[in-house]
Amino acid sequence: MNTHTGFEVVAVEGLTKNYGRRTVVDNVDLHLTAGSITGLIGPNGAGKTTIMSMLLGLVRPSAGRGTVLGHDLSRPADYLPQVGALIEGPAFFGNLSGQGNLEYFARLGGHDLSGIPDVLELVGLQGREGDSFSSYSLGMKQRLGIGAALLSDPQLVILDEPTNGVDPAGMRDIRAMVRRIAADGRTVLISSHLLAELEHICDRVIVLDQGGLRYSGPLTELPTSRPEVILLRSGGPAEDDELHRMLSTQGLTVERRTDGFAVDVGNVDPALLAGRINRNAAESGIHLVELHHQKQSLEDRVLDLVGTGTRS
Ligand SMILES: Nc1ncnc2c1ncn2[C@@H]1O[C@H](COP(=O)(O)OP(=O)(O)OP(=O)(O)O)[C@@H](O)[C@H]1O
């Protein structure tokens, strides 16, 4: 199998799903390179689960073509043995241990039991494998579910909202686990309705809204609707006028705000600009009580793309 760097584990174009006259996934292109972690972000009803279900052969696409792990999208049976997924958690036995549950699912799937210790390590449950499933936290239950999906040693791992309902510590554990999964060269597609849950682990994000693709690319290149600014505040009104003059004579775009000034960063390195302003202010005898770089948060940029409402 071909999973060298740059290989497109998923290369799908025009993926579409219609239910009756309603289009719930509309002409979406997906390109996932080997070893990458891609976040599928969008509000409730955006089409995340439907896209994952189409890749997994659970829902038949209305249109779209391409390949998954080099096999044709229209023949999921050819590639599914190399795919692990958590769409709805498997039904585990509460009275069995984590280890016992994994052994059950390994036997069921015809997988080698000798892989279980590696899986437990990957999902961070080593040392807790002997505890009964019913004693696990929600985050641990989710990680065991992902462990079950890893028993076949898949190359592509698809996780639908694994952090849903999990507390912040549990989310952190899931994020660490996802990084470990990808570090071994596996490709991960993971969905969430909140970018904040995924922003520190994803190489790329796909932003969906109402079935349509709003953005696909690196997080750092998410479009921004508000300019990056340096926020400044001087010691008082008397100094404000002086500060305004100083900034204007430097050819900067300055907006006066109730609590100071916002200087448009433009294409300049914000750290260099802040340093220059600070130096010039000091030389002009202006005392700055605030000087910081303000950037639109990634979460806000996603909300700009999708609106804030949820739909089902
Ligand atoms: N079998 C179905 N028949 C008709 N409509 C469906 C069906 N399955 C899903 N939908 C609709 O498709 C849209 C997308 O649903 P989907 O579950 O893919 O969204 P999602 O982004 O995963 O949302 P959530 O975050 O709530 O899980 C929704 O409006 C949903 O009601």
Short mmCIF file of N, CA, C and O and ligand atoms in Angstrom, two decimals, residues 19 22 24-25 42-51 160-161 193 311-312, ligand 1:
data_model
loop_
_atom_site.label_atom_id
_atom_site.label_comp_id
_atom_site.label_asym_id
_atom_site.label_seq_id
_atom_site.Cartn_x
_atom_site.Cartn_y
_atom_site.Cartn_z
N TYR A 19 -31.28 13.99 -0.07
CA TYR A 19 -32.38 13.19 0.47
C TYR A 19 -33.64 13.81 -0.13
O TYR A 19 -34.00 14.94 0.23
N ARG A 22 -33.81 17.55 -0.98
CA ARG A 22 -32.93 18.31 -0.10
C ARG A 22 -31.47 17.85 -0.27
O ARG A 22 -31.18 16.66 -0.20
N VAL A 24 -28.02 17.67 1.33
CA VAL A 24 -27.41 17.85 2.66
C VAL A 24 -25.88 17.88 2.60
O VAL A 24 -25.23 18.34 3.53
N VAL A 25 -25.32 17.38 1.50
CA VAL A 25 -23.88 17.57 1.22
C VAL A 25 -23.80 17.98 -0.24
O VAL A 25 -24.34 17.29 -1.11
N GLY A 42 -18.08 22.27 11.52
CA GLY A 42 -19.33 22.86 11.06
C GLY A 42 -20.40 22.71 12.11
O GLY A 42 -20.31 21.81 12.95
N PRO A 43 -21.40 23.58 12.07
CA PRO A 43 -22.45 23.50 13.09
C PRO A 43 -23.29 22.23 12.93
O PRO A 43 -23.14 21.51 11.95
N ASN A 44 -24.17 21.98 13.88
CA ASN A 44 -25.06 20.83 13.79
C ASN A 44 -25.80 20.86 12.45
O ASN A 44 -26.26 21.91 12.01
N GLY A 45 -25.86 19.71 11.82
CA GLY A 45 -26.60 19.61 10.56
C GLY A 45 -25.80 20.05 9.35
O GLY A 45 -26.32 20.07 8.23
N ALA A 46 -24.52 20.38 9.53
CA ALA A 46 -23.70 20.88 8.40
C ALA A 46 -23.41 19.79 7.38
O ALA A 46 -23.11 20.09 6.22
N GLY A 47 -23.46 18.54 7.82
CA GLY A 47 -23.21 17.44 6.88
C GLY A 47 -21.97 16.62 7.21
O GLY A 47 -21.56 15.77 6.42
N LYS A 48 -21.41 16.84 8.40
CA LYS A 48 -20.16 16.15 8.77
C LYS A 48 -20.35 14.63 8.81
O LYS A 48 -19.58 13.89 8.21
N THR A 49 -21.38 14.20 9.55
CA THR A 49 -21.60 12.75 9.69
C THR A 49 -21.93 12.13 8.34
O THR A 49 -21.49 11.02 8.03
N THR A 50 -22.68 12.86 7.53
CA THR A 50 -23.06 12.31 6.22
C THR A 50 -21.82 12.11 5.35
O THR A 50 -21.68 11.09 4.67
N ILE A 51 -20.89 13.08 5.39
CA ILE A 51 -19.65 12.92 4.61
C ILE A 51 -18.87 11.70 5.09
O ILE A 51 -18.43 10.85 4.29
N ASP A 160 -15.96 10.73 14.38
CA ASP A 160 -17.06 11.70 14.33
C ASP A 160 -17.32 12.24 15.73
O ASP A 160 -17.81 11.52 16.60
N GLU A 161 -16.98 13.48 15.93
CA GLU A 161 -17.20 14.20 17.20
C GLU A 161 -16.78 13.38 18.43
O GLU A 161 -17.57 13.19 19.36
N HIS A 193 -18.08 20.35 16.10
CA HIS A 193 -18.75 21.60 15.73
C HIS A 193 -17.98 22.79 16.28
O HIS A 193 -18.31 23.93 15.98
N ARG A 311 -28.33 24.24 12.77
CA ARG A 311 -29.48 23.77 12.00
C ARG A 311 -29.50 22.26 12.00
O ARG A 311 -28.46 21.64 12.03
N SER A 312 -30.69 21.70 11.95
CA SER A 312 -30.75 20.24 11.82
C SER A 312 -31.76 19.85 10.77
O SER A 312 -32.60 20.63 10.41
N1 LIG B 1 -31.37 9.67 6.50
C1 LIG B 1 -31.61 10.97 6.38
N2 LIG B 1 -32.72 11.42 5.76
C2 LIG B 1 -32.98 12.74 5.62
N3 LIG B 1 -32.17 13.71 6.08
C3 LIG B 1 -31.05 13.33 6.71
C4 LIG B 1 -30.71 11.96 6.89
N4 LIG B 1 -29.53 11.90 7.55
C5 LIG B 1 -29.15 13.18 7.77
N5 LIG B 1 -30.07 14.03 7.27
C6 LIG B 1 -29.99 15.51 7.32
O1 LIG B 1 -28.78 15.90 6.72
C7 LIG B 1 -28.27 17.06 7.33
C8 LIG B 1 -26.82 16.83 7.71
O2 LIG B 1 -26.78 15.89 8.77
P1 LIG B 1 -25.43 15.39 9.42
O3 LIG B 1 -25.79 14.43 10.50
O4 LIG B 1 -24.53 14.91 8.34
O5 LIG B 1 -24.87 16.73 10.01
P2 LIG B 1 -23.69 16.93 11.07
O6 LIG B 1 -22.86 18.05 10.56
O7 LIG B 1 -23.01 15.64 11.33
O8 LIG B 1 -24.51 17.40 12.32
P3 LIG B 1 -24.29 17.06 13.88
O9 LIG B 1 -23.18 17.94 14.35
O10 LIG B 1 -25.60 17.46 14.45
O11 LIG B 1 -23.99 15.61 14.00
C9 LIG B 1 -29.16 17.35 8.52
O12 LIG B 1 -30.04 18.38 8.19
C10 LIG B 1 -29.90 16.05 8.73
O13 LIG B 1 -31.19 16.30 9.26
#
